[in-house]
XYZ file of C-alpha atoms in Angstrom:
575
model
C 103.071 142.494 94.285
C 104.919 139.015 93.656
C 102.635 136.806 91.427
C 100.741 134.250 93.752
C 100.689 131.425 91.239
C 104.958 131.568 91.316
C 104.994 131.790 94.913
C 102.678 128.301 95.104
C 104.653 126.909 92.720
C 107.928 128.138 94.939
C 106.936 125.736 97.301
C 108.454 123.061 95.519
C 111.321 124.306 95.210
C 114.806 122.889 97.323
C 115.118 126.283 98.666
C 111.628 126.615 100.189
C 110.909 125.981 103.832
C 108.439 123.124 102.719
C 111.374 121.600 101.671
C 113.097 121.182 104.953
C 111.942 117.570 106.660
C 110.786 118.024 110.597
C 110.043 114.544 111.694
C 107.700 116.894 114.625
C 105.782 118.299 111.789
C 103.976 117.183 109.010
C 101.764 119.685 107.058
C 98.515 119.796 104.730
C 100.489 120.186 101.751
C 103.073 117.310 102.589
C 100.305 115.231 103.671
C 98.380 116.335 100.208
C 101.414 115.589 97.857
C 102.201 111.964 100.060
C 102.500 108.936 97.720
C 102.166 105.476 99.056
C 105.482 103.724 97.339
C 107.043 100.076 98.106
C 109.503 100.962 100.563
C 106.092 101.851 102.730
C 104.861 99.148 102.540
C 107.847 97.106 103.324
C 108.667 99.191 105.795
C 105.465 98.379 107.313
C 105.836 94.893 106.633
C 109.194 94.889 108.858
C 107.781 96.719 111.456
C 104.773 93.988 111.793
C 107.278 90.877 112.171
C 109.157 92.119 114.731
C 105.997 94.174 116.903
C 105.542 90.979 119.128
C 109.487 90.922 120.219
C 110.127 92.635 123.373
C 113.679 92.806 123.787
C 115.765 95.584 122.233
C 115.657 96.943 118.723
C 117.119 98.934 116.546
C 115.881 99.579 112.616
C 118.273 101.234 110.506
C 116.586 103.396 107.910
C 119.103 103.604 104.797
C 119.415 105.871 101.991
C 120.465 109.237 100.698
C 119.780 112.883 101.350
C 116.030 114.050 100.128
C 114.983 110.177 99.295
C 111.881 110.409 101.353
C 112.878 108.838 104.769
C 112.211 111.721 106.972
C 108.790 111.979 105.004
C 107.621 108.243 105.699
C 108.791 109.261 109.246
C 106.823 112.127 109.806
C 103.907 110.647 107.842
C 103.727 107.330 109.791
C 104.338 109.449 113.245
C 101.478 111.650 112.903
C 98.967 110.675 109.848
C 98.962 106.705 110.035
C 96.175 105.348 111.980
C 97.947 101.555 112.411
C 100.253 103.731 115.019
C 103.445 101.610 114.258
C 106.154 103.620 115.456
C 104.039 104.321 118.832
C 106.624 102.213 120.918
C 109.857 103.544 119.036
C 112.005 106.244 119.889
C 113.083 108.061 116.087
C 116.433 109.501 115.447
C 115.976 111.599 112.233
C 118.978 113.123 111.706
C 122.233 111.398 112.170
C 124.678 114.138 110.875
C 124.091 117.039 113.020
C 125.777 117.247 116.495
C 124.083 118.359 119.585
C 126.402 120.141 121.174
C 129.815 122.160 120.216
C 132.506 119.951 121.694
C 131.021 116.961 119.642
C 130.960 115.653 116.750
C 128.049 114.066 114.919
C 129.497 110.697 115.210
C 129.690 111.132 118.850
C 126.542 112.576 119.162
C 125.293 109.626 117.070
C 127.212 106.961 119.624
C 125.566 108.719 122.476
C 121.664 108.396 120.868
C 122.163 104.943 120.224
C 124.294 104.095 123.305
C 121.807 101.339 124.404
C 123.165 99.306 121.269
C 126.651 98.887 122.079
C 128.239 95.899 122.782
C 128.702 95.940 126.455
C 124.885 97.161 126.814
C 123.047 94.711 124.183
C 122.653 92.279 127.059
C 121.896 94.272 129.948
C 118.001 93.530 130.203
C 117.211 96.326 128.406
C 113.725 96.879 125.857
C 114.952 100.339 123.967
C 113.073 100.157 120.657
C 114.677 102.713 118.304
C 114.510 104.212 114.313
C 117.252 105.816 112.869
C 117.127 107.107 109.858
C 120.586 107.918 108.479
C 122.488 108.099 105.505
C 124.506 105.943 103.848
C 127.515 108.050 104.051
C 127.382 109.259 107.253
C 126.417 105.487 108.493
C 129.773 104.385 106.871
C 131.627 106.800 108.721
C 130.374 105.791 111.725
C 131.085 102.146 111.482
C 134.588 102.858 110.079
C 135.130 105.632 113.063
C 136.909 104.705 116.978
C 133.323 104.229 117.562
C 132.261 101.906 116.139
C 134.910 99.853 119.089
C 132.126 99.868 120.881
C 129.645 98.835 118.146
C 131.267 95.853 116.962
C 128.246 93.789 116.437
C 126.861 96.605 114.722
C 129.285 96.890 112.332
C 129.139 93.405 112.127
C 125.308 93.689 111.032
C 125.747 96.228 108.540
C 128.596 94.284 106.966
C 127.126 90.856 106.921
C 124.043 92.584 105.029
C 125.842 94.265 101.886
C 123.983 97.475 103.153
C 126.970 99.358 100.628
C 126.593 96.821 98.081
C 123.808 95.459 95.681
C 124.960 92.247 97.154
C 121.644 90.339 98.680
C 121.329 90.721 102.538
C 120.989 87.858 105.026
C 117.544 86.254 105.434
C 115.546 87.840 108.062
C 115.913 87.193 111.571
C 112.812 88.524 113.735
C 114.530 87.800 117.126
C 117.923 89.946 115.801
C 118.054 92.934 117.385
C 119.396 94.745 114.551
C 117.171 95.307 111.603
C 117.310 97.867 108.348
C 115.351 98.778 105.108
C 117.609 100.848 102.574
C 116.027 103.110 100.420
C 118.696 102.985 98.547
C 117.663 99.281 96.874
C 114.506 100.926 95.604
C 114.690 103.596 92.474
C 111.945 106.072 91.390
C 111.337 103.172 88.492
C 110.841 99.752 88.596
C 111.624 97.176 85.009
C 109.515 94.997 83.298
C 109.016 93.313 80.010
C 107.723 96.139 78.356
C 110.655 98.267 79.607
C 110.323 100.963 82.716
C 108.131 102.385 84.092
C 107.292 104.992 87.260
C 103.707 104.687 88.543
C 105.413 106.739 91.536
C 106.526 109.685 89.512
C 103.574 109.472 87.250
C 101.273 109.915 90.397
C 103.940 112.636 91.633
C 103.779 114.937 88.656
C 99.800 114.394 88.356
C 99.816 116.003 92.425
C 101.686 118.828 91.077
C 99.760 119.093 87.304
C 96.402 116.997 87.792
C 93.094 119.032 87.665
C 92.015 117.846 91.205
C 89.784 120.040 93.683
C 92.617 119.042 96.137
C 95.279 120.161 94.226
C 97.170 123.556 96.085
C 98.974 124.190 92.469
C 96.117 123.548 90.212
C 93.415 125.789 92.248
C 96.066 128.658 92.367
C 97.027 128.325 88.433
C 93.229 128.570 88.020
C 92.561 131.283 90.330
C 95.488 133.748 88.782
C 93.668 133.142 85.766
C 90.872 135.142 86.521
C 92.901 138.083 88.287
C 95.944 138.427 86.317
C 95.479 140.502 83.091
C 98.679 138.932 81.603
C 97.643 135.629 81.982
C 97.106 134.481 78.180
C 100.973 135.826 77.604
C 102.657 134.388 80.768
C 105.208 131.437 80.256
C 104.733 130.562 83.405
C 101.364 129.430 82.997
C 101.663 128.219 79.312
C 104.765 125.799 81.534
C 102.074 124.541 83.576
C 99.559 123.862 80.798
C 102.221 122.061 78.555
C 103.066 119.796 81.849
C 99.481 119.561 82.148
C 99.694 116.952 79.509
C 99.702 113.290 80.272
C 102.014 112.382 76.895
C 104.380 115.242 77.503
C 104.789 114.007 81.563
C 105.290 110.230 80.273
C 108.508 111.289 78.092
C 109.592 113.721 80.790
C 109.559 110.869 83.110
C 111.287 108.326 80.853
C 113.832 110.685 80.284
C 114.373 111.140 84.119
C 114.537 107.325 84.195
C 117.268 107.557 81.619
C 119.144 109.963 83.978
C 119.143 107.427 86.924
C 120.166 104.747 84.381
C 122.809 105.953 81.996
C 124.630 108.488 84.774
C 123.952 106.483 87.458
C 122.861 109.362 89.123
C 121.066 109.162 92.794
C 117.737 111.293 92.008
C 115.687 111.837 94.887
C 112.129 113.063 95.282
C 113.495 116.585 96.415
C 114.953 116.506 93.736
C 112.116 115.698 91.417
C 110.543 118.199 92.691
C 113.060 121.520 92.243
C 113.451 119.970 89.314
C 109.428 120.246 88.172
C 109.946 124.313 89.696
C 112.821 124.710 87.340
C 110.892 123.487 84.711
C 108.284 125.707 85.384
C 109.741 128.946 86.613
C 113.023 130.733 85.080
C 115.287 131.845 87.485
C 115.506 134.886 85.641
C 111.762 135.479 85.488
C 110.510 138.941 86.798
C 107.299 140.170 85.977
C 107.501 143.957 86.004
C 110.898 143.843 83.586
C 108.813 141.283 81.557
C 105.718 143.040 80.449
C 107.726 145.836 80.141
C 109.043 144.450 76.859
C 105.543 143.731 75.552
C 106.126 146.671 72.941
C 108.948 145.348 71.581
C 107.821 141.745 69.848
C 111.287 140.852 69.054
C 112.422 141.093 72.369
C 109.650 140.481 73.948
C 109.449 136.578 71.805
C 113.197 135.602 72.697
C 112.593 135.996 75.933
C 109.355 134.717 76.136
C 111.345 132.010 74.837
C 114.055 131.633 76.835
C 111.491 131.063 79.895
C 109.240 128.445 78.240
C 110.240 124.572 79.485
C 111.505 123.236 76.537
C 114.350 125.860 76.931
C 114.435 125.990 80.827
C 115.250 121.559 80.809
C 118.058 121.615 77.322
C 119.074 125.093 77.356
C 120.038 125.795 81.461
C 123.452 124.289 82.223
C 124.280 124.481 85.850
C 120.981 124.601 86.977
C 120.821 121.022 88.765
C 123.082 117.720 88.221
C 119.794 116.696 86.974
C 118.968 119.501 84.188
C 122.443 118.804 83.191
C 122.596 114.858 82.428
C 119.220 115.268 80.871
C 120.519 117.778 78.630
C 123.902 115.527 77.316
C 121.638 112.596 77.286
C 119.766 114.458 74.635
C 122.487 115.645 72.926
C 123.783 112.295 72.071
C 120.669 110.894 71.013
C 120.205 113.118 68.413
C 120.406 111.792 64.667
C 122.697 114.054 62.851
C 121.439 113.111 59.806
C 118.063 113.944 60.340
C 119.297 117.058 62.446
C 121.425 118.608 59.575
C 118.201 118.205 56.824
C 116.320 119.858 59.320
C 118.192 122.929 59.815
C 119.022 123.379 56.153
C 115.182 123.282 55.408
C 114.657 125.693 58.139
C 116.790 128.347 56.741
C 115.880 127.826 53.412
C 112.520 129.122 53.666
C 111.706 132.956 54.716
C 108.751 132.264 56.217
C 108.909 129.735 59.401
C 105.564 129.975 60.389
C 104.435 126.597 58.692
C 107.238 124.798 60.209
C 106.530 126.015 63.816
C 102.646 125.488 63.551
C 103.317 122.027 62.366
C 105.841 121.408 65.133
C 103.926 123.096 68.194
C 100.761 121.281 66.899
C 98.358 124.133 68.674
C 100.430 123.964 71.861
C 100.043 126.426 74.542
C 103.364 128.219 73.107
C 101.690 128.583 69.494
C 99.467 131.761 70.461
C 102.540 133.708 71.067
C 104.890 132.686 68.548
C 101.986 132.931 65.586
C 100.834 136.313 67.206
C 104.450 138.144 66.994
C 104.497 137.726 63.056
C 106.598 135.113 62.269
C 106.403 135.853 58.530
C 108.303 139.235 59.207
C 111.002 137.185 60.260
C 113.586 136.749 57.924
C 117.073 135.093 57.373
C 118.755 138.761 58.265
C 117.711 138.258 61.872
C 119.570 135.235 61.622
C 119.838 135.698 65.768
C 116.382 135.193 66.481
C 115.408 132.629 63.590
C 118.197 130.523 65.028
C 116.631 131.044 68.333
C 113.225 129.492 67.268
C 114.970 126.963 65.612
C 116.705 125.811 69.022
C 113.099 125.796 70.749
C 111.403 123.901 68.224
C 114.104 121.184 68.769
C 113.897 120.688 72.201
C 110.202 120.890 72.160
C 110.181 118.262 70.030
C 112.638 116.224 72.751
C 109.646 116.440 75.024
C 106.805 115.825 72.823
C 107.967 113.092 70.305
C 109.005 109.501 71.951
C 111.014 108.811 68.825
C 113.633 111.376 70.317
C 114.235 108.484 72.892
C 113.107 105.502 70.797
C 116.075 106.105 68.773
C 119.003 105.091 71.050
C 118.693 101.207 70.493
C 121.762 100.984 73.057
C 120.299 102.174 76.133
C 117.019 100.381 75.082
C 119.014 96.990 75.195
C 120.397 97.606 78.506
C 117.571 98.249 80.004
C 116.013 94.667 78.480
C 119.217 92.987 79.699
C 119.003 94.694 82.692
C 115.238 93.500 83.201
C 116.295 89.546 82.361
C 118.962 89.827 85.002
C 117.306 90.778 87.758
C 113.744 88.889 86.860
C 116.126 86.094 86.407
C 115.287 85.041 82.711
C 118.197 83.343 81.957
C 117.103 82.393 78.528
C 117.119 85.803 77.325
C 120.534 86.776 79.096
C 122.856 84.774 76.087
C 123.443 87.310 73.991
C 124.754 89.800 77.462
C 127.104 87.075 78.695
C 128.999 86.052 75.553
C 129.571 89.555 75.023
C 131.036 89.968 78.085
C 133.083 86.515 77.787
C 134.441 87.617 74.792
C 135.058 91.507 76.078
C 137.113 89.912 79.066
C 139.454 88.095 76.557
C 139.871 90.921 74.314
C 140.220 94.118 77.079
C 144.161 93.762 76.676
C 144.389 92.751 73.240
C 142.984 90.082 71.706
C 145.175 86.792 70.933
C 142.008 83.777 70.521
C 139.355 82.452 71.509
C 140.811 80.960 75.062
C 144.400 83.020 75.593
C 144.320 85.882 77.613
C 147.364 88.692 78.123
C 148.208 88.729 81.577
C 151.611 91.271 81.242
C 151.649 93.565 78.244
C 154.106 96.238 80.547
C 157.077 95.494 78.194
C 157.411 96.972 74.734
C 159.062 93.680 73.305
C 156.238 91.200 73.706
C 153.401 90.460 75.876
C 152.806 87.594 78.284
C 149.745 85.321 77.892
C 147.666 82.197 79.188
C 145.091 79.838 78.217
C 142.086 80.495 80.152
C 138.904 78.702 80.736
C 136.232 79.820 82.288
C 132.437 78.855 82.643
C 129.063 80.985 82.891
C 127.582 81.102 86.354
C 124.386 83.107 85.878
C 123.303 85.081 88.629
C 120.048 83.908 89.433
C 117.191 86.504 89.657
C 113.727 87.161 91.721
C 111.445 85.559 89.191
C 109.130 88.757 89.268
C 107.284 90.071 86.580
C 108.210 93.481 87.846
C 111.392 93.935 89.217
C 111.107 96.392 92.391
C 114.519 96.596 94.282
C 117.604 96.557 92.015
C 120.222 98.425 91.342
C 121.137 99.767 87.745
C 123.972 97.685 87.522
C 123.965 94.211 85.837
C 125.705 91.502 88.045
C 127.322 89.113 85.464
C 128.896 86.223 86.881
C 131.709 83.573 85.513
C 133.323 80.554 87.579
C 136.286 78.181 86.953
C 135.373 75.054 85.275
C 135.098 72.963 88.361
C 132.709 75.846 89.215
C 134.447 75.728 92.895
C 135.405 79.498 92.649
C 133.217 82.347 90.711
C 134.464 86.406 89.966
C 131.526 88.882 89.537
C 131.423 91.836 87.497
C 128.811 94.812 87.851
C 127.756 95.680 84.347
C 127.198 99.784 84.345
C 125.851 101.685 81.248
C 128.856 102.968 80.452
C 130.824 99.327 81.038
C 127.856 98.135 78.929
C 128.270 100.521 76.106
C 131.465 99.897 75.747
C 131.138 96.222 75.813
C 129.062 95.836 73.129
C 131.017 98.684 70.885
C 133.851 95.786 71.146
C 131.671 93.338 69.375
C 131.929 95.285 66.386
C 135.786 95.750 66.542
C 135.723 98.608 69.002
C 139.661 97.879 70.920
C 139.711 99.699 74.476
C 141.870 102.620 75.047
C 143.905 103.120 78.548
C 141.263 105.769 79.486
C 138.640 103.053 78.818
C 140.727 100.165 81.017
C 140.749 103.319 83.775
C 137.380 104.399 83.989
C 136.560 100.784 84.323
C 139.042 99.569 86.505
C 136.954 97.669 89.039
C 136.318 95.327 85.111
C 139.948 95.362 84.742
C 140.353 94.299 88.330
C 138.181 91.423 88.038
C 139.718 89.730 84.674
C 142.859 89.637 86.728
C 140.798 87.595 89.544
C 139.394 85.415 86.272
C 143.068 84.994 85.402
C 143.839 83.262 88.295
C 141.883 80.344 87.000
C 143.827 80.098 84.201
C 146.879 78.270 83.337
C 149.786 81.019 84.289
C 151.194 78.574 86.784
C 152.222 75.599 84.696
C 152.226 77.459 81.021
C 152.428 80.816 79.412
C 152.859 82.088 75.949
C 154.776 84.658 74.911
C 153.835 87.197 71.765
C 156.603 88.585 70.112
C 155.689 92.512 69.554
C 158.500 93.670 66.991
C 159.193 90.160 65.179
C 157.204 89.809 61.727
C 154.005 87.718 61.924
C 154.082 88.174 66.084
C 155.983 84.887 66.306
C 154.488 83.329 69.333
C 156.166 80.827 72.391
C 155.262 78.539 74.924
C 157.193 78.719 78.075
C 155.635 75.089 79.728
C 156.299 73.342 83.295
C 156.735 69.521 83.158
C 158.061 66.662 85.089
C 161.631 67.480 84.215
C 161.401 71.145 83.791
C 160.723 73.682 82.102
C 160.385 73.993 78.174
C 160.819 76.387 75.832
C 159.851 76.314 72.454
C 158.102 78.064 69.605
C 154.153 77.235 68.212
């Protein structure tokens, strides 16, 4: 008989029916584990301005796969009592076609017919929600059909809807209309640095000791039937997540995720992600207890199914599981890493080190109860095992695992002061940048920029100005919508033309490596070629037209020339 407490927790899993959005059903455990978040209550917000307009609408609803749009759908169709979709007509799923001989773009053309251009004027009141993708909504505008949806296409352009460009004000009497999930992470930034009160309430549905709580009243009630239950990983899992600390650090290091990989993390995906943090895919109770004779065995497995293992140790599990893990990895002080293991195998007796790591955690019954002192450094297999767990415990139980990386910490500040629009704190960001944009092809002064360094006999240069034009931001104390991408912005010095750049992580990192001498490599100037391609817009400001230098590469001392346009000519000469 499959354990009951695994097949609750199965529920959250991608693979589970629960998982699959019907906008015509909405059931007790998706209305249980529903979260009020911003892009509600915008969403709301937009659908009260335009209520009162009577001619024909359509409101785009943007995002990615799993992001919650079908959910807010569903919810607001059958559990809201303001009733605000009442008068719309929903379109849930724009990339399935209805019928063989058509494609989902021309399925999608035929839903939304009312809104071409030959019908927008015809006297019409169709009042529609589509919820769609971001992908498949760019294929649509860029397929034949959208011929017939050129104002459209015209909306969804004029909007940035693909960039982190800011839309167009809002126009009640428009017809087209759009919220994009997209703009709004699982996190929002402030002062203090970022924080989730979204996942926070999300993993306290799953782990909170609530009455309500579908997960909690099973883990509680399989504690009373199941005779295993004081050995089960499973449940010691669930009691380690239980924890408000260990959630806050789990969450910050999601947060890092969506930050440093740039990687789109949905609430599906949150949520497999809590079941694979939970439940080993290799779990099976009858082959399991089986071991229980053998403590040896019976402890490396045990092991190999407790959290700390199932997050660092489970490659290939989810795009998630995986950045998490290298994100880790290179955190890690070495130095402190290498004193650690050499202490560990010094001693013959680990037990003191693992009681004073696991600090009475659920995982310390087992470990202290399979003799620990028995092990010794000629089961160097298993010590190394423990060893492995300790350490990635200790990656989800001690903050100073994440505290450490004073990089990532500085982006996020930076990234904060951009978007809040506290300029005063944003000095340090945009000289680094100025001075990363004259060095990315070599560096030649404080105002000369290469412009040509294809030859292998000397590279071409110019004297370039250029002037900070700082993006300005939304004055908020918390920063809600935002991408995690800092929009750094530099203009000639008549200020009549600007070039922006869109600051990354990994941009960022490498950015401020250069301050300390760091010189880019080729792979660097490819990975980052959309900052390559916008130092040659800069360049354009400078002075190529009426004077270049020219740097000797072979000659001794990297004799330098000017090559300058006057009134009778041009002169050559060296400086």
């Amino acid at each position: 008989m499959s354990c009951e407490f695994i097949s609750e927790l199965r529920r959250l899993s991608k693979l589970s029916a629960e998982a699959v959005q019907n906008i015509d059903h909405f059931d007790p455990l998706k209305e249980y584990m529903h979260i009020t978040r911003h892009t509600e209550n915008d969403f709301r917000e937009l659908m009260l301005k335009i209520a009162e307009v009577n001619h024909k609408q359509l409101v785009l609803v943007c995002g990615s796969a799993g992001d919650g749009k079908s959910h807010l759908l569903s919810y607001l169709k059958y559990s809201d009592q303001d009733g605000i979709l009442d008068a719309y007509t929903i379109i849930n799923d724009a990339t399935e076609s209805d019928a063989p001989n058509q494609t989902a773009i021309e399925t999608l053309a035929e839903k939304i017919v009312a809104f071409r251009d030959d019908h927008l004027d015809d006297g019409g009141c169709e009042k529609v929600v589509l919820a769609i993708n971001l992908g498949m909504l760019n294929n649509f505008i860029d397929s034949e059909q959208s011929q017939y949806f050129g104002k459209l296409k015209q909306y969804v352009l004029n909007n940035n809807i693909f960039s982190v460009a800011q839309p167009l004000p809002f126009d009640k009497n428009a017809v087209f209309h759009h919220i994009d999930f997209s703009n709004y992470q699982l996190y929002t930034l402030t002062a203090d640095g970022v924080k989730s009160d979204y996942l926070t309430e999300l993993f306290e549905k799953v782990f909170g000791n609530n009455p309500c709580n579908p997960f909690y009243n099973t883990y509680i009630n399989q504690g009373s039937t199941c005779p295993h239950h004081t050995q089960c990983p499973v449940r010691h899992n669930f009691e380690f997540l239980m924890k408000a600390e260990v959630r806050n650090l789990l969450i910050q290091r999601i947060i890092e995720v969506c930050i440093k990989d740039k990687l789109v993390v949905t609430s599906r995906d949150v949520l497999n992600f809590i079941f694979d943090a939970v439940v080993s895919p290799d779990f099976d109770e009858k082959k399991f207890w089986s071991i229980l004779s053998n403590p040896a065995k019976f402890l490396a497995t045990y092991i190999s199914y407790t959290t700390p293992m199932l997050i660092f140790e489970n490659k290939g599990m989810s795009s998630l599981i995986d950045c998490m893990t290298e994100n880790a990895k290179s955190n890690e002080n070495i130095e402190n890493r290498d004193g650690d293991v050499l202490n560990f195998y010094a001693v013959d007796d680990i037990s003191p080190i693992v009681s004073s790591v696991l600090n009475g955690s659920e995982y310390s019954d087992i470990l202290n109860s399979i003799g620990l002192s028995a092990i010794d450094n000629g089961r160097d297999s298993l010590k190394k095992y423990i060893y492995k767990f300790l350490m990635n415990y200790k990656k989800l139980s001690d903050f100073e695992t994440l505290e450490d990386d004073q990089l990532y910490l500085s982006f996020v500040k930076d990234l904060y002061h951009a978007y809040a629009g506290n300029i005063k704190y944003l000095k340090n960001l945009y000289s680094s940048v100025k001075q990363s944009i004259y060095s990315w092809n070599g560096s030649y002064g404080s105002d000369l920029i290469c412009i040509d360094d294809s030859s292998d006999d000397y590279s071409i240069l110019e004297q370039l100005n250029i002037e900070y034009d700082v993006v300005q931001g939304s004055g908020d104390d918390e920063v809600l919508q935002f991408s995690p991408v800092i929009l750094v912005r530099f203009c000639n010095e008549s200020k009549t033309d600007q070039v922006s750049f869109s600051i990354d992580y990994s941009l960022y990192r490498v950015i401020m490596a250069m301050k300390d001498g760091y010189c880019p490599t080729s792979q660097d100037r490819n990975v980052h070629a959309d900052f390559s391609s916008g130092i040659t817009a800069l360049s354009e400001f400078g002075t190529k037209k009426s004077r270049v230098y020219i740097v000797s590469k072979r000659k001794t001392g990297n004799a330098k020339f000017v090559l300058e346009k006057s009134y009778f000519g041009y002169s050559f000469k060296e400086v």
